[in-house]
PDB file of C-alpha atoms in Angstrom:
ATOM      1  CA  UNK T1023      25.060 -29.688  46.288  1.00 51.00           C
ATOM      2  CA  UNK T1024      28.802 -30.322  46.694  1.00 53.00           C
ATOM      3  CA  UNK T1025      30.428 -33.113  44.898  1.00 54.00           C
ATOM      4  CA  UNK T1026      32.485 -35.300  47.164  1.00 52.00           C
ATOM      5  CA  UNK T1027      35.851 -36.512  45.866  1.00 52.00           C
ATOM      6  CA  UNK T1028      38.101 -39.000  47.458  1.00 52.00           C
ATOM      7  CA  UNK T1029      41.713 -38.032  47.837  1.00 55.00           C
ATOM      8  CA  UNK T1030      44.122 -39.837  45.518  1.00 55.00           C
ATOM      9  CA  UNK T1031      46.286 -42.310  47.337  1.00 57.00           C
ATOM     10  CA  UNK T1032      49.889 -42.328  46.113  1.00 57.00           C
ATOM     11  CA  UNK T1033      51.396 -45.599  44.893  1.00 51.00           C
ATOM     12  CA  UNK T1034      53.670 -47.319  47.381  1.00 58.00           C
ATOM     13  CA  UNK T1035      57.351 -46.430  46.822  1.00 57.00           C
ATOM     14  CA  UNK T1036      56.591 -43.835  44.099  1.00 52.00           C
ATOM     15  CA  UNK T1037      56.872 -40.082  44.697  1.00 56.00           C
ATOM     16  CA  UNK T1038      53.584 -38.301  44.680  1.00 56.00           C
ATOM     17  CA  UNK T1039      54.540 -36.085  41.747  1.00 55.00           C
ATOM     18  CA  UNK T1040      55.492 -39.103  39.584  1.00 50.00           C
ATOM     19  CA  UNK T1041      52.580 -41.103  40.790  1.00 49.00           C
ATOM     20  CA  UNK T1042      50.149 -38.521  39.512  1.00 52.00           C
ATOM     21  CA  UNK T1043      51.559 -38.899  36.046  1.00 50.00           C
ATOM     22  CA  UNK T1044      51.373 -42.650  36.142  1.00 49.00           C
ATOM     23  CA  UNK T1045      47.839 -42.666  37.485  1.00 53.00           C
ATOM     24  CA  UNK T1046      46.604 -40.425  34.685  1.00 55.00           C
ATOM     25  CA  UNK T1047      48.521 -41.458  31.517  1.00 55.00           C
ATOM     26  CA  UNK T1048      47.520 -39.647  28.354  1.00 55.00           C
ATOM     27  CA  UNK T1049      45.334 -41.595  25.999  1.00 51.00           C
ATOM     28  CA  UNK T1050      46.861 -42.616  22.642  1.00 53.00           C
ATOM     29  CA  UNK T1051      45.635 -40.112  20.102  1.00 54.00           C
ATOM     30  CA  UNK T1052      44.231 -37.834  22.711  1.00 54.00           C
ATOM     31  CA  UNK T1053      45.136 -34.312  23.434  1.00 57.00           C
ATOM     32  CA  UNK T1054      48.045 -35.336  25.628  1.00 54.00           C
ATOM     33  CA  UNK T1055      49.811 -37.395  22.887  1.00 55.00           C
ATOM     34  CA  UNK T1056      52.355 -35.624  20.657  1.00 62.00           C
ATOM     35  CA  UNK T1057      53.106 -36.939  17.086  1.00 64.00           C
ATOM     36  CA  UNK T1058      56.042 -35.805  14.915  1.00 69.00           C
ATOM     37  CA  UNK T1059      56.280 -36.091  11.068  1.00 71.00           C
ATOM     38  CA  UNK T1060      59.422 -36.158   8.869  1.00 73.00           C
ATOM     39  CA  UNK T1061      60.590 -32.784   7.737  1.00 85.00           C
ATOM     40  CA  UNK T1062      61.518 -32.092   4.105  1.00 85.00           C
ATOM     41  CA  UNK T1063      65.198 -31.877   5.049  1.00 85.00           C
ATOM     42  CA  UNK T1064      65.167 -35.309   6.672  1.00 85.00           C
ATOM     43  CA  UNK T1065      63.406 -36.777   3.644  1.00 87.00           C
ATOM     44  CA  UNK T1066      66.001 -35.301   1.307  1.00 89.00           C
ATOM     45  CA  UNK T1067      68.828 -36.689   3.465  1.00 90.00           C
ATOM     46  CA  UNK T1068      67.258 -40.179   3.404  1.00 88.00           C
ATOM     47  CA  UNK T1069      66.864 -40.057  -0.398  1.00 90.00           C
ATOM     48  CA  UNK T1070      70.472 -38.912  -0.794  1.00 92.00           C
ATOM     49  CA  UNK T1071      71.785 -41.775   1.340  1.00 92.00           C
ATOM     50  CA  UNK T1072      69.748 -44.297  -0.631  1.00 92.00           C
ATOM     51  CA  UNK T1073      71.052 -42.874  -3.900  1.00 91.00           C
ATOM     52  CA  UNK T1074      74.657 -43.171  -2.677  1.00 92.00           C
ATOM     53  CA  UNK T1075      74.145 -46.786  -1.605  1.00 92.00           C
ATOM     54  CA  UNK T1076      72.473 -47.759  -4.897  1.00 91.00           C
ATOM     55  CA  UNK T1077      75.229 -46.008  -6.888  1.00 90.00           C
ATOM     56  CA  UNK T1078      77.945 -47.831  -4.943  1.00 90.00           C
ATOM     57  CA  UNK T1079      76.248 -51.177  -5.544  1.00 90.00           C
ATOM     58  CA  UNK T1080      75.878 -50.453  -9.264  1.00 89.00           C
ATOM     59  CA  UNK T1081      79.546 -49.437  -9.545  1.00 88.00           C
ATOM     60  CA  UNK T1082      80.664 -52.597  -7.741  1.00 87.00           C
ATOM     61  CA  UNK T1083      78.583 -54.783 -10.036  1.00 86.00           C
ATOM     62  CA  UNK T1084      79.848 -52.991 -13.154  1.00 85.00           C
ATOM     63  CA  UNK T1085      83.477 -53.277 -12.010  1.00 85.00           C
ATOM     64  CA  UNK T1086      83.069 -56.987 -11.295  1.00 84.00           C
ATOM     65  CA  UNK T1087      81.489 -57.602 -14.686  1.00 82.00           C
ATOM     66  CA  UNK T1088      84.256 -55.672 -16.445  1.00 82.00           C
ATOM     67  CA  UNK T1089      86.927 -57.629 -14.559  1.00 80.00           C
ATOM     68  CA  UNK T1090      85.327 -60.941 -15.519  1.00 80.00           C
ATOM     69  CA  UNK T1091      85.207 -59.952 -19.195  1.00 77.00           C
ATOM     70  CA  UNK T1092      88.844 -58.826 -19.118  1.00 76.00           C
ATOM     71  CA  UNK T1093      89.960 -62.012 -17.373  1.00 77.00           C
ATOM     72  CA  UNK T1094      88.030 -64.143 -19.861  1.00 77.00           C
ATOM     73  CA  UNK T1095      89.635 -62.321 -22.804  1.00 73.00           C
ATOM     74  CA  UNK T1096      93.106 -62.690 -21.296  1.00 71.00           C
ATOM     75  CA  UNK T1097      92.555 -66.407 -20.743  1.00 75.00           C
ATOM     76  CA  UNK T1098      91.486 -66.781 -24.379  1.00 72.00           C
ATOM     77  CA  UNK T1099      94.567 -64.866 -25.586  1.00 72.00           C
ATOM     78  CA  UNK T1100      96.839 -66.946 -23.379  1.00 75.00           C
ATOM     79  CA  UNK T1101      95.333 -70.118 -24.781  1.00 81.00           C
ATOM     80  CA  UNK T1102      95.859 -68.917 -28.363  1.00 83.00           C
ATOM     81  CA  UNK T1103      99.483 -67.999 -27.657  1.00 87.00           C
ATOM     82  CA  UNK T1104     100.175 -71.383 -26.053  1.00 90.00           C
ATOM     83  CA  UNK T1105      98.708 -73.273 -29.022  1.00 89.00           C
ATOM     84  CA  UNK T1106     100.607 -71.115 -31.532  1.00 91.00           C
ATOM     85  CA  UNK T1107     103.980 -71.350 -29.797  1.00 92.00           C
ATOM     86  CA  UNK T1108     103.620 -75.077 -29.192  1.00 93.00           C
ATOM     87  CA  UNK T1109     102.988 -75.674 -32.899  1.00 92.00           C
ATOM     88  CA  UNK T1110     105.839 -73.376 -34.000  1.00 94.00           C
ATOM     89  CA  UNK T1111     108.207 -75.100 -31.585  1.00 94.00           C
ATOM     90  CA  UNK T1112     107.194 -78.534 -32.859  1.00 91.00           C
ATOM     91  CA  UNK T1113     107.726 -77.579 -36.511  1.00 91.00           C
ATOM     92  CA  UNK T1114     111.016 -75.691 -36.122  1.00 93.00           C
ATOM     93  CA  UNK T1115     112.593 -78.281 -33.833  1.00 92.00           C
ATOM     94  CA  UNK T1116     111.802 -80.927 -36.465  1.00 90.00           C
ATOM     95  CA  UNK T1117     113.849 -79.163 -39.179  1.00 91.00           C
ATOM     96  CA  UNK T1118     116.142 -81.569 -41.020  1.00 87.00           C
ATOM     97  CA  UNK T1119     118.583 -81.615 -43.954  1.00 86.00           C
ATOM     98  CA  UNK T1120     119.812 -84.664 -45.882  1.00 76.00           C
ATOM     99  CA  UNK T1121     122.581 -86.411 -43.985  1.00 71.00           C
ATOM    100  CA  UNK T1122     124.991 -86.404 -46.936  1.00 59.00           C
ATOM    101  CA  UNK T1123     125.757 -82.722 -46.281  1.00 53.00           C
ATOM    102  CA  UNK T1124     125.071 -81.709 -49.862  1.00 55.00           C
ATOM    103  CA  UNK T1125     122.246 -79.577 -51.209  1.00 52.00           C
ATOM    104  CA  UNK T1126     119.628 -81.434 -53.206  1.00 54.00           C
ATOM    105  CA  UNK T1127     116.038 -80.892 -54.247  1.00 53.00           C
ATOM    106  CA  UNK T1128     114.551 -82.786 -51.304  1.00 58.00           C
ATOM    107  CA  UNK T1129     115.909 -80.641 -48.490  1.00 74.00           C
ATOM    108  CA  UNK T1130     116.534 -76.961 -47.858  1.00 85.00           C
ATOM    109  CA  UNK T1131     116.126 -74.217 -45.290  1.00 90.00           C
ATOM    110  CA  UNK T1132     115.151 -70.890 -46.858  1.00 90.00           C
ATOM    111  CA  UNK T1133     114.070 -67.651 -45.177  1.00 90.00           C
ATOM    112  CA  UNK T1134     113.634 -64.298 -46.879  1.00 83.00           C
ATOM    113  CA  UNK T1135     111.525 -61.123 -47.033  1.00 83.00           C
ATOM    114  CA  UNK T1136     109.790 -60.363 -50.305  1.00 78.00           C
ATOM    115  CA  UNK T1137     108.973 -56.778 -49.311  1.00 76.00           C
ATOM    116  CA  UNK T1138     112.476 -56.091 -48.013  1.00 76.00           C
ATOM    117  CA  UNK T1139     111.162 -55.169 -44.571  1.00 75.00           C
ATOM    118  CA  UNK T1140     113.341 -56.979 -42.039  1.00 77.00           C
ATOM    119  CA  UNK T1141     112.435 -54.999 -38.900  1.00 86.00           C
ATOM    120  CA  UNK T1142     111.173 -58.190 -37.252  1.00 89.00           C
ATOM    121  CA  UNK T1143     113.204 -60.571 -39.424  1.00 91.00           C
ATOM    122  CA  UNK T1144     112.463 -62.694 -42.465  1.00 92.00           C
ATOM    123  CA  UNK T1145     108.792 -62.631 -43.481  1.00 92.00           C
ATOM    124  CA  UNK T1146     108.662 -66.224 -44.750  1.00 92.00           C
ATOM    125  CA  UNK T1147     110.410 -69.458 -43.880  1.00 93.00           C
ATOM    126  CA  UNK T1148     110.393 -72.779 -45.749  1.00 92.00           C
ATOM    127  CA  UNK T1149     112.193 -75.915 -44.604  1.00 90.00           C
ATOM    128  CA  UNK T1150     112.106 -79.689 -44.513  1.00 87.00           C
ATOM    129  CA  UNK T1151     110.955 -81.417 -41.353  1.00 84.00           C
ATOM    130  CA  UNK T1152     110.207 -84.841 -40.048  1.00 75.00           C
ATOM    131  CA  UNK T1153     106.461 -85.363 -40.322  1.00 60.00           C
ATOM    132  CA  UNK T1154     104.031 -85.627 -37.449  1.00 58.00           C
ATOM    133  CA  UNK T1155     103.915 -88.970 -35.710  1.00 58.00           C
ATOM    134  CA  UNK T1156     101.633 -91.608 -37.180  1.00 58.00           C
ATOM    135  CA  UNK T1157      98.372 -91.625 -35.174  1.00 59.00           C
ATOM    136  CA  UNK T1158      97.873 -94.621 -32.895  1.00 61.00           C
ATOM    137  CA  UNK T1159      94.568 -95.364 -34.608  1.00 61.00           C
ATOM    138  CA  UNK T1160      96.389 -95.666 -37.941  1.00 60.00           C
ATOM    139  CA  UNK T1161      99.009 -98.011 -36.505  1.00 61.00           C
ATOM    140  CA  UNK T1162      96.381-100.289 -35.008  1.00 65.00           C
ATOM    141  CA  UNK T1163      94.036-100.174 -37.994  1.00 68.00           C
ATOM    142  CA  UNK T1164      93.586-103.307 -40.122  1.00 72.00           C
ATOM    143  CA  UNK T1165      92.870-101.264 -43.270  1.00 71.00           C
ATOM    144  CA  UNK T1166      95.344-101.397 -46.113  1.00 69.00           C
ATOM    145  CA  UNK T1167      97.599 -98.466 -47.056  1.00 60.00           C
ATOM    146  CA  UNK T1168      95.331 -97.118 -49.815  1.00 68.00           C
ATOM    147  CA  UNK T1169      92.286 -97.035 -47.539  1.00 71.00           C
ATOM    148  CA  UNK T1170      94.141 -95.296 -44.699  1.00 64.00           C
ATOM    149  CA  UNK T1171      95.658 -92.789 -47.105  1.00 60.00           C
ATOM    150  CA  UNK T1172      92.220 -91.920 -48.470  1.00 63.00           C
ATOM    151  CA  UNK T1173      90.861 -91.591 -44.913  1.00 65.00           C
ATOM    152  CA  UNK T1174      93.669 -89.739 -43.140  1.00 58.00           C
ATOM    153  CA  UNK T1175      95.896 -88.400 -45.898  1.00 56.00           C
ATOM    154  CA  UNK T1176      99.663 -88.711 -45.843  1.00 57.00           C
ATOM    155  CA  UNK T1177     101.113 -89.050 -42.324  1.00 58.00           C
ATOM    156  CA  UNK T1178     104.628 -89.545 -41.044  1.00 58.00           C
ATOM    157  CA  UNK T1179     107.790 -89.315 -43.112  1.00 66.00           C
ATOM    158  CA  UNK T1180     109.482 -86.119 -44.320  1.00 77.00           C
ATOM    159  CA  UNK T1181     107.529 -82.984 -45.140  1.00 82.00           C
ATOM    160  CA  UNK T1182     108.038 -79.495 -46.495  1.00 87.00           C
ATOM    161  CA  UNK T1183     106.751 -76.718 -44.235  1.00 90.00           C
ATOM    162  CA  UNK T1184     106.204 -73.050 -45.043  1.00 91.00           C
ATOM    163  CA  UNK T1185     105.226 -70.317 -42.561  1.00 93.00           C
ATOM    164  CA  UNK T1186     104.195 -66.859 -43.716  1.00 93.00           C
ATOM    165  CA  UNK T1187     101.539 -64.154 -43.465  1.00 92.00           C
ATOM    166  CA  UNK T1188     101.188 -64.445 -47.251  1.00 90.00           C
ATOM    167  CA  UNK T1189      99.311 -67.467 -48.531  1.00 89.00           C
ATOM    168  CA  UNK T1190     100.721 -69.494 -51.424  1.00 85.00           C
ATOM    169  CA  UNK T1191      97.235 -70.174 -52.784  1.00 82.00           C
ATOM    170  CA  UNK T1192      94.093 -68.084 -52.785  1.00 85.00           C
ATOM    171  CA  UNK T1193      93.462 -67.022 -49.165  1.00 85.00           C
ATOM    172  CA  UNK T1194      89.922 -65.762 -49.796  1.00 87.00           C
ATOM    173  CA  UNK T1195      88.850 -63.781 -46.744  1.00 90.00           C
ATOM    174  CA  UNK T1196      91.339 -65.525 -44.475  1.00 90.00           C
ATOM    175  CA  UNK T1197      94.152 -63.598 -42.780  1.00 91.00           C
ATOM    176  CA  UNK T1198      96.794 -64.427 -40.213  1.00 93.00           C
ATOM    177  CA  UNK T1199      99.738 -66.816 -40.114  1.00 93.00           C
ATOM    178  CA  UNK T1200      99.500 -69.485 -42.826  1.00 94.00           C
ATOM    179  CA  UNK T1201     101.033 -72.941 -42.490  1.00 92.00           C
ATOM    180  CA  UNK T1202     101.627 -74.972 -45.647  1.00 91.00           C
ATOM    181  CA  UNK T1203     102.619 -78.623 -45.390  1.00 87.00           C
ATOM    182  CA  UNK T1204     103.566 -80.803 -48.342  1.00 84.00           C
ATOM    183  CA  UNK T1205     104.415 -84.438 -47.819  1.00 77.00           C
ATOM    184  CA  UNK T1206     106.749 -85.482 -49.335  1.00 72.00           C
ATOM    185  CA  UNK T1207     108.654 -82.372 -50.433  1.00 71.00           C
ATOM    186  CA  UNK T1208     108.848 -81.900 -54.196  1.00 72.00           C
ATOM    187  CA  UNK T1209     111.876 -79.615 -54.394  1.00 70.00           C
ATOM    188  CA  UNK T1210     109.811 -76.480 -55.074  1.00 73.00           C
ATOM    189  CA  UNK T1211     109.556 -74.285 -51.954  1.00 74.00           C
ATOM    190  CA  UNK T1212     106.918 -72.013 -53.478  1.00 75.00           C
ATOM    191  CA  UNK T1213     103.969 -74.313 -54.151  1.00 76.00           C
ATOM    192  CA  UNK T1214     102.170 -77.544 -53.345  1.00 77.00           C
ATOM    193  CA  UNK T1215     100.729 -79.188 -50.285  1.00 81.00           C
ATOM    194  CA  UNK T1216      97.858 -78.252 -48.006  1.00 85.00           C
ATOM    195  CA  UNK T1217      97.569 -74.756 -46.580  1.00 89.00           C
ATOM    196  CA  UNK T1218      95.660 -73.606 -43.518  1.00 91.00           C
ATOM    197  CA  UNK T1219      95.529 -70.648 -41.139  1.00 92.00           C
ATOM    198  CA  UNK T1220      97.662 -71.568 -38.142  1.00 91.00           C
ATOM    199  CA  UNK T1221      96.580 -68.465 -36.207  1.00 91.00           C
ATOM    200  CA  UNK T1222      94.230 -65.713 -37.438  1.00 91.00           C
ATOM    201  CA  UNK T1223      95.350 -63.477 -34.550  1.00 90.00           C
ATOM    202  CA  UNK T1224      98.921 -62.952 -35.818  1.00 92.00           C
ATOM    203  CA  UNK T1225      99.226 -59.464 -37.327  1.00 92.00           C
ATOM    204  CA  UNK T1226     103.026 -59.331 -37.784  1.00 92.00           C
ATOM    205  CA  UNK T1227     105.760 -61.945 -37.713  1.00 94.00           C
ATOM    206  CA  UNK T1228     109.457 -62.190 -38.473  1.00 94.00           C
ATOM    207  CA  UNK T1229     112.119 -64.905 -38.165  1.00 95.00           C
ATOM    208  CA  UNK T1230     115.749 -64.450 -37.081  1.00 95.00           C
ATOM    209  CA  UNK T1231     118.479 -67.091 -37.138  1.00 95.00           C
ATOM    210  CA  UNK T1232     121.478 -67.645 -34.896  1.00 95.00           C
ATOM    211  CA  UNK T1233     124.615 -68.416 -36.904  1.00 93.00           C
ATOM    212  CA  UNK T1234     126.861 -69.093 -33.913  1.00 93.00           C
ATOM    213  CA  UNK T1235     127.949 -65.500 -33.395  1.00 93.00           C
ATOM    214  CA  UNK T1236     124.905 -63.271 -33.995  1.00 93.00           C
ATOM    215  CA  UNK T1237     121.254 -63.178 -35.032  1.00 94.00           C
ATOM    216  CA  UNK T1238     120.707 -62.673 -38.775  1.00 92.00           C
ATOM    217  CA  UNK T1239     117.522 -61.978 -40.748  1.00 92.00           C
ATOM    218  CA  UNK T1240     117.968 -64.412 -43.663  1.00 90.00           C
ATOM    219  CA  UNK T1241     119.099 -67.980 -44.303  1.00 92.00           C
ATOM    220  CA  UNK T1242     119.410 -69.872 -47.576  1.00 89.00           C
ATOM    221  CA  UNK T1243     121.055 -73.265 -47.928  1.00 87.00           C
ATOM    222  CA  UNK T1244     120.651 -73.144 -51.715  1.00 83.00           C
ATOM    223  CA  UNK T1245     122.981 -70.140 -52.242  1.00 79.00           C
ATOM    224  CA  UNK T1246     125.879 -70.768 -49.906  1.00 68.00           C
ATOM    225  CA  UNK T1247     128.824 -73.093 -49.821  1.00 62.00           C
ATOM    226  CA  UNK T1248     127.662 -74.571 -46.528  1.00 75.00           C
ATOM    227  CA  UNK T1249     124.625 -76.753 -46.165  1.00 84.00           C
ATOM    228  CA  UNK T1250     123.721 -76.269 -42.513  1.00 89.00           C
ATOM    229  CA  UNK T1251     120.798 -75.422 -40.271  1.00 92.00           C
ATOM    230  CA  UNK T1252     120.863 -72.399 -37.935  1.00 94.00           C
ATOM    231  CA  UNK T1253     121.513 -73.117 -34.286  1.00 94.00           C
ATOM    232  CA  UNK T1254     118.198 -71.550 -33.298  1.00 95.00           C
ATOM    233  CA  UNK T1255     115.294 -69.564 -34.670  1.00 96.00           C
ATOM    234  CA  UNK T1256     113.903 -66.495 -32.920  1.00 96.00           C
ATOM    235  CA  UNK T1257     110.278 -65.760 -33.777  1.00 95.00           C
ATOM    236  CA  UNK T1258     109.189 -62.152 -33.307  1.00 95.00           C
ATOM    237  CA  UNK T1259     105.464 -61.621 -33.621  1.00 93.00           C
ATOM    238  CA  UNK T1260     102.564 -59.408 -32.594  1.00 91.00           C
ATOM    239  CA  UNK T1261      98.903 -60.317 -32.219  1.00 90.00           C
ATOM    240  CA  UNK T1262      96.102 -58.165 -33.602  1.00 87.00           C
ATOM    241  CA  UNK T1263      94.994 -57.351 -30.028  1.00 84.00           C
ATOM    242  CA  UNK T1264      98.477 -56.222 -28.955  1.00 85.00           C
ATOM    243  CA  UNK T1265      99.424 -52.544 -28.888  1.00 85.00           C
ATOM    244  CA  UNK T1266     102.100 -51.464 -31.354  1.00 80.00           C
ATOM    245  CA  UNK T1267     104.717 -51.360 -28.597  1.00 80.00           C
ATOM    246  CA  UNK T1268     104.309 -55.074 -27.770  1.00 84.00           C
ATOM    247  CA  UNK T1269     106.687 -57.526 -29.456  1.00 89.00           C
ATOM    248  CA  UNK T1270     106.380 -61.160 -28.438  1.00 92.00           C
ATOM    249  CA  UNK T1271     109.367 -63.471 -28.827  1.00 94.00           C
ATOM    250  CA  UNK T1272     109.854 -67.208 -29.034  1.00 95.00           C
ATOM    251  CA  UNK T1273     113.336 -68.759 -29.267  1.00 95.00           C
ATOM    252  CA  UNK T1274     113.455 -72.315 -30.596  1.00 95.00           C
ATOM    253  CA  UNK T1275     116.740 -74.268 -30.758  1.00 95.00           C
ATOM    254  CA  UNK T1276     117.177 -76.763 -33.602  1.00 95.00           C
ATOM    255  CA  UNK T1277     118.568 -80.069 -32.284  1.00 93.00           C
ATOM    256  CA  UNK T1278     119.725 -81.235 -35.734  1.00 91.00           C
ATOM    257  CA  UNK T1279     121.977 -78.178 -36.228  1.00 92.00           C
ATOM    258  CA  UNK T1280     125.742 -78.451 -35.824  1.00 91.00           C
ATOM    259  CA  UNK T1281     126.236 -74.666 -35.685  1.00 93.00           C
ATOM    260  CA  UNK T1282     127.905 -73.543 -32.467  1.00 92.00           C
ATOM    261  CA  UNK T1283     129.949 -70.592 -31.214  1.00 91.00           C
ATOM    262  CA  UNK T1284     133.120 -72.607 -31.914  1.00 92.00           C
ATOM    263  CA  UNK T1285     131.839 -73.694 -35.327  1.00 91.00           C
ATOM    264  CA  UNK T1286     129.715 -70.822 -36.681  1.00 92.00           C
ATOM    265  CA  UNK T1287     128.036 -70.741 -40.058  1.00 88.00           C
ATOM    266  CA  UNK T1288     129.753 -68.946 -42.919  1.00 78.00           C
ATOM    267  CA  UNK T1289     128.479 -65.598 -44.220  1.00 58.00           C
ATOM    268  CA  UNK T1290     127.342 -67.128 -47.518  1.00 52.00           C
ATOM    269  CA  UNK T1291     124.603 -69.068 -45.758  1.00 59.00           C
ATOM    270  CA  UNK T1292     123.255 -65.992 -44.028  1.00 56.00           C
ATOM    271  CA  UNK T1293     123.666 -63.434 -46.803  1.00 52.00           C
TER     272      UNK T1293
END
């Protein structure tokens, strides 16, 4: 018995050849569907790209972290240098000698090198200065002099200051630039007072002095005929973190000096 089939009617507006395909779409997962898996080459290319991206991200993070650490260290060094130079400027600009123009035991300006090495200048400097200003709390306090002295120590007035990498007393494990302050000065530039580390980062330091015509590496008001302060002090120093080629400089004029180019200091003072 013959099986009757009805002819397929094409879709309106669609060619008969295309219509046949639309009227009999392949079933998903059937024989007419074609699936394609990743090849080994494509997988290796994908892994390589991911590795490159991850490596770039890791490098960027590492570089940023290194930059932050370097910037933080530089900020710390800059802060140390600012504190050190501010204190040195304050002390040196306060240098004074008695107004009578004659050497006595209460005032002097001495700079020398015990080791004889003057590549950077004098290794030590000792001079008389005006003391730090009296704190506002001390001026407004109702306590008597003895009580304030016991609480704050001696403030104001004249003081003897010494700057050197070599401590006068026992330094223990401390190293760096030592500052010794004695108030009032006792006429002995080699002892007395309170000593502290002004900056543990200073590895080398030297002092030079302008005599009106040139920079010299020593100054001693106790040996010469003249009793005068240098016009300026040039501080040459190097921090422990600096390379050997780095030499920092700080030039500090001394307002109380009368040394000028027209009135230079005599050679006896700077010998």
